[in-house]
Amino acid sequence: MSKVAENHSLILSQIAAACQRVGRNPAEVTLVAVSKTVGAAEVALAIQAGIHDFGENRTALFEEKQQLFPEERWHFIGSIQTNKIKDFVGKAALVHSVASDRALVAIAKRAQALGVTQRLLLEVNVSGEQSKDGTGPQELDRLLDLAQGLEGIEVRGLMTMAPQADERTVRACFQALRELRDRFTVAYRGAERIFLHELSMGMSDDFPLAVEEGATIVRIGRTVWL
Ligand SMILES: *Cc1c(COP(=O)(O)O)cnc(C)c1O
């Protein structure tokens, strides 16, 4: 058994345990292995271990690995520069990190040109830390309103990164994202292009908490590979 395979089964059992604590079904949670720090050989081992969702935060590496392993689902999770969206629009199973009008409009335009629908999440800076990407919670309504009129995209949910802080603060951040998701699910019920199901939250240090608070996608890097 490879190290990656061992890590994978450990992570799955931690996800299952977190689900059990709150009465969730582990099948509702997708593990995205963030492969930004590893090469093709490790990705191949991960595929052998049964991982089929991968995340990259740099457009060049996203494109490179997606071309090497086109059968897998590749998630773009990095900050979006509008001059580089060609590298992932139409190729990403899901873009996690859309946080501005500019990015939304550019992705929609590119998707229209390709004749595809790009699924995406809106990244929310719940904690309000200056250093974090993401739109403020109070901007979310405006972004969703813009998104519902844009052909070529589908908003599938919300994403956040918790601050490095004590458990109570981290949990509050995940709860806040879930509450935003629930609130806007009601507000945009029936809207074209808005299906707020996914909550992409939780990384190596905090994914069990995120699962307890409703994560449907966890993005895990170090713990998969080390
Ligand atoms: C690197 C990264 C992760 C994974 O982080 P780990 O702490 O290594 O699990 C998750 N999400 C984003 C956006 C990242 O850039």
GROMACS .gro file of C-alpha atoms in nm, residues 125-211:
model
   87
  125ASN     CA    1  -1.426   3.586   0.312
  126VAL     CA    2  -1.637   3.508   0.617
  127SER     CA    3  -1.378   3.605   0.876
  128GLY     CA    4  -1.306   3.942   0.715
  129GLU     CA    5  -0.928   3.896   0.743
  130GLN     CA    6  -0.747   4.139   0.514
  131SER     CA    7  -0.507   3.873   0.389
  132LYS     CA    8  -0.782   3.643   0.262
  133ASP     CA    9  -0.934   3.626  -0.084
  134GLY     CA   10  -1.308   3.618  -0.121
  135THR     CA   11  -1.601   3.848  -0.137
  136GLY     CA   12  -1.750   3.999   0.178
  137PRO     CA   13  -2.077   3.836   0.290
  138GLN     CA   14  -2.257   4.162   0.221
  139GLU     CA   15  -2.148   4.151  -0.147
  140LEU     CA   16  -2.286   3.803  -0.200
  141ASP     CA   17  -2.638   3.906  -0.291
  142ARG     CA   18  -2.510   4.139  -0.561
  143LEU     CA   19  -2.280   3.871  -0.706
  144LEU     CA   20  -2.562   3.616  -0.715
  145ASP     CA   21  -2.791   3.868  -0.877
  146LEU     CA   22  -2.531   3.928  -1.145
  147ALA     CA   23  -2.468   3.555  -1.188
  148GLN     CA   24  -2.831   3.464  -1.249
  149GLY     CA   25  -2.828   3.674  -1.565
  150LEU     CA   26  -2.504   3.535  -1.708
  151GLU     CA   27  -2.526   3.265  -1.969
  152GLY     CA   28  -2.244   3.011  -1.954
  153ILE     CA   29  -2.213   2.971  -1.579
  154GLU     CA   30  -2.386   2.781  -1.302
  155VAL     CA   31  -2.330   2.875  -0.937
  156ARG     CA   32  -2.321   2.550  -0.739
  157GLY     CA   33  -2.247   2.681  -0.391
  158LEU     CA   34  -2.000   2.866  -0.169
  159MET     CA   35  -1.639   2.825  -0.066
  160THR     CA   36  -1.436   2.965   0.221
  161MET     CA   37  -1.101   2.934   0.396
  162ALA     CA   38  -1.115   2.946   0.774
  163PRO     CA   39  -0.868   3.160   0.967
  164GLN     CA   40  -0.590   2.987   1.157
  165ALA     CA   41  -0.749   3.021   1.496
  166ASP     CA   42  -0.898   2.832   1.787
  167GLU     CA   43  -1.166   2.570   1.727
  168ARG     CA   44  -1.454   2.795   1.827
  169THR     CA   45  -1.357   3.065   1.575
  170VAL     CA   46  -1.301   2.814   1.295
  171ARG     CA   47  -1.634   2.645   1.363
  172ALA     CA   48  -1.812   2.981   1.365
  173CYS     CA   49  -1.665   3.055   1.021
  174PHE     CA   50  -1.795   2.726   0.877
  175GLN     CA   51  -2.134   2.780   1.040
  176ALA     CA   52  -2.154   3.128   0.892
  177LEU     CA   53  -2.088   2.994   0.542
  178ARG     CA   54  -2.358   2.731   0.584
  179GLU     CA   55  -2.604   2.994   0.706
  180LEU     CA   56  -2.528   3.212   0.403
  181ARG     CA   57  -2.581   2.913   0.176
  182ASP     CA   58  -2.915   2.833   0.342
  183ARG     CA   59  -3.032   3.195   0.334
  184PHE     CA   60  -2.950   3.245  -0.034
  185THR     CA   61  -3.090   2.906  -0.129
  186VAL     CA   62  -3.426   3.040  -0.018
  187ALA     CA   63  -3.372   3.385  -0.170
  188TYR     CA   64  -3.274   3.242  -0.511
  189ARG     CA   65  -3.511   2.948  -0.522
  190GLY     CA   66  -3.615   2.896  -0.884
  191ALA     CA   67  -3.343   3.127  -1.020
  192GLU     CA   68  -3.179   3.010  -1.336
  193ARG     CA   69  -2.811   2.920  -1.293
  194ILE     CA   70  -2.814   2.930  -0.911
  195PHE     CA   71  -2.813   2.594  -0.731
  196LEU     CA   72  -2.654   2.655  -0.393
  197HIS     CA   73  -2.582   2.304  -0.277
  198GLU     CA   74  -2.206   2.280  -0.231
  199LEU     CA   75  -2.010   2.402   0.069
  200SER     CA   76  -1.638   2.380  -0.011
  201MET     CA   77  -1.473   2.420   0.328
  202GLY     CA   78  -1.214   2.239   0.537
  203MET     CA   79  -0.844   2.172   0.476
  204SER     CA   80  -0.583   1.952   0.645
  205ASP     CA   81  -0.603   2.128   0.981
  206ASP     CA   82  -0.977   2.168   1.011
  207PHE     CA   83  -1.167   1.932   0.780
  208PRO     CA   84  -1.338   1.723   1.055
  209LEU     CA   85  -1.491   2.044   1.193
  210ALA     CA   86  -1.597   2.151   0.845
  211VAL     CA   87  -1.767   1.816   0.785
   0.00000   0.00000   0.00000
